[in-house]
Tab-separated table of C-alpha atoms in Angstrom:
chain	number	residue	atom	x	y	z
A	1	UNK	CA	31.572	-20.154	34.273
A	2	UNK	CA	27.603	-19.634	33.981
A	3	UNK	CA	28.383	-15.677	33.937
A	4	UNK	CA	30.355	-15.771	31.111
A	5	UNK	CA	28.552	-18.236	29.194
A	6	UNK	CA	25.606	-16.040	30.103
A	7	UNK	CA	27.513	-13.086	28.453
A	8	UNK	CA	29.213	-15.136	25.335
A	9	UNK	CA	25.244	-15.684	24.707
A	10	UNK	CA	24.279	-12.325	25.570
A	11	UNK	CA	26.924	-10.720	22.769
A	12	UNK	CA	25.890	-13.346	20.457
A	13	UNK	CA	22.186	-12.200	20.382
A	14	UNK	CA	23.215	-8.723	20.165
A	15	UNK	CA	25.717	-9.365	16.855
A	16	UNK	CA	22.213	-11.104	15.276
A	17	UNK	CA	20.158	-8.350	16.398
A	18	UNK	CA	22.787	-5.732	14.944
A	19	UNK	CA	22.727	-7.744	10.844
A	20	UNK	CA	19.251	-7.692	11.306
A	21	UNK	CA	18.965	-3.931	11.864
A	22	UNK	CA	21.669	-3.552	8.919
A	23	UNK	CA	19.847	-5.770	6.656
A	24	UNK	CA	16.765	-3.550	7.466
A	25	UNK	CA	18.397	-0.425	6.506
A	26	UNK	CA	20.138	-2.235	3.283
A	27	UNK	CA	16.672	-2.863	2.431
A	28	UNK	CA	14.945	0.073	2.981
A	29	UNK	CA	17.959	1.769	0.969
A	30	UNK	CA	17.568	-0.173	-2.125
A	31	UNK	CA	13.486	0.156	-1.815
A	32	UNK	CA	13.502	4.148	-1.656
A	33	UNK	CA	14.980	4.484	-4.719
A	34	UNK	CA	11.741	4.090	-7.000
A	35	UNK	CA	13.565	5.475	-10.543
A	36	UNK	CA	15.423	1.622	-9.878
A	37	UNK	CA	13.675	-1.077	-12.013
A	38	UNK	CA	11.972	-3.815	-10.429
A	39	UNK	CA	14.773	-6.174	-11.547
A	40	UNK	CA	17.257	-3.537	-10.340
A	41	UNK	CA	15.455	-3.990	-6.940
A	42	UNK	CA	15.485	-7.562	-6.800
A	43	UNK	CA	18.783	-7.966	-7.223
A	44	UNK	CA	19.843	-5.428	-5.217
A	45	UNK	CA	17.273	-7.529	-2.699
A	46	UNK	CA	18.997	-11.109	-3.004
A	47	UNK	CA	22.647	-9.531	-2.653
A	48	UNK	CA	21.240	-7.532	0.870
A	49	UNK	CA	19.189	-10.374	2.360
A	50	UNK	CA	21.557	-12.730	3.281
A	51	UNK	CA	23.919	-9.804	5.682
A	52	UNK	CA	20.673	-10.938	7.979
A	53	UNK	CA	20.870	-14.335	8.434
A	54	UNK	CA	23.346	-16.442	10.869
A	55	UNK	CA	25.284	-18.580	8.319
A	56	UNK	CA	25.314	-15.374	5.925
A	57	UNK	CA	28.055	-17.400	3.811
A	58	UNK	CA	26.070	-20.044	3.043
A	59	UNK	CA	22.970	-18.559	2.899
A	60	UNK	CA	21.247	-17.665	-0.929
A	61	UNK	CA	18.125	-15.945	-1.933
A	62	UNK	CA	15.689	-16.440	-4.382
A	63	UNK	CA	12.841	-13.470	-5.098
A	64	UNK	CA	9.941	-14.438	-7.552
A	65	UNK	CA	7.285	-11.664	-8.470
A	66	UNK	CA	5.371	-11.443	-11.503
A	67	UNK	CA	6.947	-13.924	-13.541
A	68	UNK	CA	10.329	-12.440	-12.851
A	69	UNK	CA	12.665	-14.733	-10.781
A	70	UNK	CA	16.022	-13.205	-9.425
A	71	UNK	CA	18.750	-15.341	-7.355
A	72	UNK	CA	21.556	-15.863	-6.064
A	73	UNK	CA	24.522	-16.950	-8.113
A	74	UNK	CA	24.728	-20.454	-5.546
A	75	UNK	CA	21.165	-20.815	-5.267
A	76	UNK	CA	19.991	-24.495	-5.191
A	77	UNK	CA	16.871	-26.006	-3.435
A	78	UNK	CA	16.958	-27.352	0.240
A	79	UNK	CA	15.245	-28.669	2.701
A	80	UNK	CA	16.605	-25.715	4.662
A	81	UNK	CA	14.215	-23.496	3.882
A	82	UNK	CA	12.506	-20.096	4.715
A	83	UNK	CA	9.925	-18.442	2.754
A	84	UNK	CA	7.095	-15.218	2.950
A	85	UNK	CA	4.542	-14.458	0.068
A	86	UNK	CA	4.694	-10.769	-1.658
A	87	UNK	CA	1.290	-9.443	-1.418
A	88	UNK	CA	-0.688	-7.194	-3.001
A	89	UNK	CA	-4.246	-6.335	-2.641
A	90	UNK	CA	-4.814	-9.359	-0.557
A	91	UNK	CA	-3.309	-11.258	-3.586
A	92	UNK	CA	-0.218	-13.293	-3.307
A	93	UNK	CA	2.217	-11.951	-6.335
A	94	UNK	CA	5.225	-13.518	-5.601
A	95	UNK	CA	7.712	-14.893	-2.963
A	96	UNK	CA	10.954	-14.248	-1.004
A	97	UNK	CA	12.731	-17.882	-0.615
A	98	UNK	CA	16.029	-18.097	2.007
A	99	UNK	CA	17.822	-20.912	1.808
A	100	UNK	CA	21.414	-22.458	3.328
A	101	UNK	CA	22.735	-24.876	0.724
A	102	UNK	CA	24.755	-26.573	2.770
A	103	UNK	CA	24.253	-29.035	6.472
A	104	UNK	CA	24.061	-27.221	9.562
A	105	UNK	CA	25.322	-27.938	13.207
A	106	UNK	CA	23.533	-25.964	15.642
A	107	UNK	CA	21.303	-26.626	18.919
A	108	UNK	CA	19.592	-23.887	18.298
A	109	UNK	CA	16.656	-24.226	15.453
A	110	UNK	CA	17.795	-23.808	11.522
A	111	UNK	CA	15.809	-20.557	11.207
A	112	UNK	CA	15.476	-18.314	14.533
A	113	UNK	CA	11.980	-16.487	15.378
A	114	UNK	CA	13.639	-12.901	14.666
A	115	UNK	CA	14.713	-14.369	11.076
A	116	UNK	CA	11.302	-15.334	10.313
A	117	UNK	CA	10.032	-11.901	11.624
A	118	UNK	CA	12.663	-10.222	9.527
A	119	UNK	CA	11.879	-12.082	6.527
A	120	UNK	CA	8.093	-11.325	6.540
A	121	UNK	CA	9.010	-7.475	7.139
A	122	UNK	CA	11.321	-7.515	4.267
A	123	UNK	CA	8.581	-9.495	2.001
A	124	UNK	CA	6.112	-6.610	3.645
A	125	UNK	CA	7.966	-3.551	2.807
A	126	UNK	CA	8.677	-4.923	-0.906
A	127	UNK	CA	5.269	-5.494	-1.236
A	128	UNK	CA	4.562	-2.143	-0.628
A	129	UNK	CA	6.920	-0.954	-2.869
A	130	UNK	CA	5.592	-3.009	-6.088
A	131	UNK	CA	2.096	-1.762	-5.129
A	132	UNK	CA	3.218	1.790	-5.097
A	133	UNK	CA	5.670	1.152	-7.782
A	134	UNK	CA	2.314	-0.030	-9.995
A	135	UNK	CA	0.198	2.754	-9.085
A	136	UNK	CA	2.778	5.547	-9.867
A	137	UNK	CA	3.037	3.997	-13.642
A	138	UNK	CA	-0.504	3.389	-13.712
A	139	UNK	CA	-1.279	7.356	-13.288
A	140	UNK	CA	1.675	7.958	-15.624
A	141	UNK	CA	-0.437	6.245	-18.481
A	142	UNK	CA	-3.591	7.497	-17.631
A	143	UNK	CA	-2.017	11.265	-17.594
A	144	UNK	CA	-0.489	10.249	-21.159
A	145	UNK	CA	-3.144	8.635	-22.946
A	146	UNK	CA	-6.285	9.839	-24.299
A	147	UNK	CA	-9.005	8.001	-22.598
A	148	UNK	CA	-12.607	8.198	-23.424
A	149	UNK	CA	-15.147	9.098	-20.881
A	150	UNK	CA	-16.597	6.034	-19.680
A	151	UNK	CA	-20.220	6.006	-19.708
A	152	UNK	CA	-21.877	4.149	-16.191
A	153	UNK	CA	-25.882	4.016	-16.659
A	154	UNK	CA	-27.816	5.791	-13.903
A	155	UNK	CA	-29.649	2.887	-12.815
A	156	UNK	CA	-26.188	1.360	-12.011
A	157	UNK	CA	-25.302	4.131	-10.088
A	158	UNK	CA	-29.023	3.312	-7.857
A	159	UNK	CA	-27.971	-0.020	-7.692
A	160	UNK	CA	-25.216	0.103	-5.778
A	161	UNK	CA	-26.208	3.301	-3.924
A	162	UNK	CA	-29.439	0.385	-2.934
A	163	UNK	CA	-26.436	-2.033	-2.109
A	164	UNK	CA	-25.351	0.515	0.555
A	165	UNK	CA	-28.898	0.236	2.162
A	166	UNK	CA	-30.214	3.671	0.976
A	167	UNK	CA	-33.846	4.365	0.564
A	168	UNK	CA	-35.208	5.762	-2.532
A	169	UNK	CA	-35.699	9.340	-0.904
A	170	UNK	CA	-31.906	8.966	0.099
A	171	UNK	CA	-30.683	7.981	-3.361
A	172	UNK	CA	-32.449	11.242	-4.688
A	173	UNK	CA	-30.297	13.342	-2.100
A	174	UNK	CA	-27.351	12.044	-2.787
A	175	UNK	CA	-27.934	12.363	-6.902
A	176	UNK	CA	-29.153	15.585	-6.769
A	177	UNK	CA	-26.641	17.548	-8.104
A	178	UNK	CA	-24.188	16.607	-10.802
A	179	UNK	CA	-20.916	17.746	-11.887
A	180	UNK	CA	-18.664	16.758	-14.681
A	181	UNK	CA	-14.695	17.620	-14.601
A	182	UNK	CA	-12.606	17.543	-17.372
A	183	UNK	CA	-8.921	15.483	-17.654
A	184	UNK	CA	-6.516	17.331	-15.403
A	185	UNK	CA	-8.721	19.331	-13.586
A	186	UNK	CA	-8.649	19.975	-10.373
A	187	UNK	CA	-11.457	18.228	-7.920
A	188	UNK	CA	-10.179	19.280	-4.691
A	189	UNK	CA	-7.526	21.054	-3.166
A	190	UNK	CA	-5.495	20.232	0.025
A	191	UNK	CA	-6.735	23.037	2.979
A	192	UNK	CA	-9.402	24.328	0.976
A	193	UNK	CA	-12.701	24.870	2.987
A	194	UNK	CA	-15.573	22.115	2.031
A	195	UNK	CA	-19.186	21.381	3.182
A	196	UNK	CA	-19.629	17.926	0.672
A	197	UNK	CA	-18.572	14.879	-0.016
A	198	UNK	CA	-17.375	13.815	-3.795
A	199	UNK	CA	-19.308	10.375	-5.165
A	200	UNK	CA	-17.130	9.703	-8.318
A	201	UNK	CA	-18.788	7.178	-10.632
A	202	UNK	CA	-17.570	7.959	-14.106
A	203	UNK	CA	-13.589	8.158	-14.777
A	204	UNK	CA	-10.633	7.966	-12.944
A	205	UNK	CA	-9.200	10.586	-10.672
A	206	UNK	CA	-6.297	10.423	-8.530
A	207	UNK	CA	-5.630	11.470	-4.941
A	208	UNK	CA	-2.116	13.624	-3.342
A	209	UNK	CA	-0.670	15.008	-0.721
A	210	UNK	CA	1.068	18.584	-1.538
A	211	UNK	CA	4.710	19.103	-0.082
A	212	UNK	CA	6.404	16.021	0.469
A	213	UNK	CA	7.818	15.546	-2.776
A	214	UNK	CA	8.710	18.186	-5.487
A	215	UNK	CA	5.199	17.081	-7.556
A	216	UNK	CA	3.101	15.995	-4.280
A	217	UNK	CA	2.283	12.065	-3.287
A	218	UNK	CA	0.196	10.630	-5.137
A	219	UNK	CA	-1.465	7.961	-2.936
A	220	UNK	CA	-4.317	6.743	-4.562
A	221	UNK	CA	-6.575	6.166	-8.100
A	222	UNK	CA	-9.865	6.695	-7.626
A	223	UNK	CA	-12.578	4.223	-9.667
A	224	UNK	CA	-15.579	4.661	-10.241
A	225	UNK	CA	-18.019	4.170	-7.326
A	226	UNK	CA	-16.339	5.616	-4.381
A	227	UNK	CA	-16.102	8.581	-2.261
A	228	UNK	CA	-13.987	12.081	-2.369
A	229	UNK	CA	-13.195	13.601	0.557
A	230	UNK	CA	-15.270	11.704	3.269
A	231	UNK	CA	-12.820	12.740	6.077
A	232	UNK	CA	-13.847	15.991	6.874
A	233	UNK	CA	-17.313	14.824	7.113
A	234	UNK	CA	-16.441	14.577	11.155
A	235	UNK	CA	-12.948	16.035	11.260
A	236	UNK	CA	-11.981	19.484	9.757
A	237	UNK	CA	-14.577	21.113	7.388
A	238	UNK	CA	-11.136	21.070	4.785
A	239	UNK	CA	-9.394	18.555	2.467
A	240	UNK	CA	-6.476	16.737	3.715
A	241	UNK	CA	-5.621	16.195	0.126
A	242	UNK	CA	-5.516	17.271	-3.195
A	243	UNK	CA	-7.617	15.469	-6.229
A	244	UNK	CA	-7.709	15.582	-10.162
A	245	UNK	CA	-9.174	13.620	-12.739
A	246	UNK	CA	-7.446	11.375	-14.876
A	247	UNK	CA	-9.732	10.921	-17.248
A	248	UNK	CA	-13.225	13.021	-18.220
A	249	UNK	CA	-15.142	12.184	-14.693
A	250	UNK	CA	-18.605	12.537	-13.665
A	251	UNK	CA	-19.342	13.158	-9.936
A	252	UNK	CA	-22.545	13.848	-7.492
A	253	UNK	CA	-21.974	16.543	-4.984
A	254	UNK	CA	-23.771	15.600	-1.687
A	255	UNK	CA	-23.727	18.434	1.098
A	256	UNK	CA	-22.047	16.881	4.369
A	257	UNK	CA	-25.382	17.585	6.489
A	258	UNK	CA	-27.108	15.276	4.053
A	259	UNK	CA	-24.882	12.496	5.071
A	260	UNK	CA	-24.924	12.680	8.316
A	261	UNK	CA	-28.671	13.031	9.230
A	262	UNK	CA	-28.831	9.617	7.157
A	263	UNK	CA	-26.187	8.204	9.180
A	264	UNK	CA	-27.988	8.961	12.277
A	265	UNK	CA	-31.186	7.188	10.909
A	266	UNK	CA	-30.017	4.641	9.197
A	267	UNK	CA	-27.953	2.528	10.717
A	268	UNK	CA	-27.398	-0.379	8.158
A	269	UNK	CA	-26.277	2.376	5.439
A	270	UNK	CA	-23.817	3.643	8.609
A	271	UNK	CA	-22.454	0.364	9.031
A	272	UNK	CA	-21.581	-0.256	5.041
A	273	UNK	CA	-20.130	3.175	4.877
A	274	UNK	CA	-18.060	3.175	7.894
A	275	UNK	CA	-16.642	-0.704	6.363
A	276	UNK	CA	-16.003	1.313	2.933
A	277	UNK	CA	-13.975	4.107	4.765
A	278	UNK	CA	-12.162	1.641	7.182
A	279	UNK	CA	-11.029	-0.798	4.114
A	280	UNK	CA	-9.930	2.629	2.176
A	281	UNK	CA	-7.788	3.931	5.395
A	282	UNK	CA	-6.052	0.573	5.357
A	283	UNK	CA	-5.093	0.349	2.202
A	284	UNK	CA	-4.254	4.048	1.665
A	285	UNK	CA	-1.680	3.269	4.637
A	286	UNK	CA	-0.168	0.425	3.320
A	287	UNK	CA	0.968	2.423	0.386
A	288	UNK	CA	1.864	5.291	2.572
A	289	UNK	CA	4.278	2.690	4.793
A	290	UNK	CA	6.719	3.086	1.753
A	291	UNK	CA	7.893	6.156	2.237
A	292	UNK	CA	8.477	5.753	5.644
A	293	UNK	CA	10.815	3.162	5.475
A	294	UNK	CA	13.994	5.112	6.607
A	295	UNK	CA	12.280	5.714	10.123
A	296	UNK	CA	11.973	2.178	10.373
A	297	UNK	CA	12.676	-0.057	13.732
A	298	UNK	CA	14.241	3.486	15.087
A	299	UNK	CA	16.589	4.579	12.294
């Protein structure tokens, strides 16, 4: 009697683990579709969420994002509850709500561990997917519109190169040399040799990866006051990328030997620029996560 009990429970976790994997993939379906408009995707969202759950019949979803609220036809506030925040640049957007609108009987907890879990990778992959939605519209306009150069004083650009702990000596290396590309120029290109290191502080560029879509990924905007092509400062003297500006842009060209001898003597300029570089990675991969979402939990 134990034994089979022991299976009964066995199968049981098994048939949740499966409409959690399907729910996944429903998910990750409707999210690689990026042509789909965000209320398109929402309400593709509320229909899929609920395959994931236990009590799938009586369970309803509400998502809220940017003052757009999509739910399910039965949707009704409970105290049987489940929620995860949409995030986006360590700024909560919006919110995924599940709820079961009607009593349950069960001596197990309303809302099991893995249905938390799943609910917080769901809200995490469609997170991802606004923020990459958002920055592939927000390079659309810039290509399309007719932006002015900006104009960023040169004691601005000292101050914050000061603010990274440089010396005055150091700040004259690093401004030494000046170049100015025009809109939809090319800044870099992905596997060309390189011995510098970009510092954009006028316009806005943007950042790709050739090859794995017809037009190349583009995976970042660059603003003013950051760095082009700081990974092959240690790695591969080539760019791992491509680059083009946006908008009129103004960049210094600082020769990769430059920056590291100051690395190696100064070690609170080190410190700020390895933070810069680590908080760039992270959010560079966060956007990249989207595309992956098909290989997700082993599909």
């Amino acid at each position: 009697m134990i034994e089979q009990n022991n299976i009964t429970s066995l199968l049981q976790n098994l048939d949740e683990r499966t409409k959690e994997l399907n729910c996944i993939y429903g998910v990750d379906e409707a999210l690689n579709n990026f042509e789909s408009t965000i209320d398109e995707v929402m309400t593709k969202l509320v229909e899929i969420i609920p395959s994931g759950w236990r009590f799938t019949d009586i369970c309803m979803v509400k998502i809220c994002f940017d003052g757009i609220e999509i739910f399910s036809e039965n949707y009704k506030e409970t105290e049987l509850k489940l929620s995860s925040k949409i995030v986006i640049d360590n700024k909560a957007v919006g919110e995924i709500f599940v709820v079961y609108i009607k009593p349950i009987k069960t001596e197990k907890r309303i809302f099991l561990p893995e249905e938390i879990n799943l609910l917080n990778i769901i809200a995490s992959k469609l997170s991802n997917f606004f923020l990459l939605k958002r920055l592939r519209h927000t390079i659309k306009d810039l290509e399309n519109q007719n932006i002015p150069q900006l104009s960023i004083k040169e004691d601005n650009v000292y101050k914050w190169l000061e603010d990274l702990n440089l010396t005055d000596d150091e700040i004259q290396k690093f401004t030494n040399v000046q170049i100015k590309f025009k809109k939809g120029e090319t800044m870099c290109k992905q596997g060309s040799l390189t011995s510098y290191t970009m510092l954009l502080t006028e316009g806005f560029s943007k950042n790709y990866l050739e090859g794995i879509q017809e037009h190349g990924f583009n995976f970042s905007i660059v603003k003013p006051f950051n760095f082009i092509g700081l990974s092959s400062l240690y790695g591969s003297n080539v760019y791992n990328f491509s680059g083009s500006a946006l908008t009129p842009c103004n960049v210094y060209i600082i020769e990769n030997s430059i920056i590291k001898n100051i690395l190696l003597n100064n070690s609170d300029f080190a410190q700020n620029i390895f933070k810069w570089y680590c908080n760039t990675t992270e959010r560079h991969l966060k956007r990249l996560s989207c595309i992956a979402n098909k290989q997700s939990l082993g599909r």
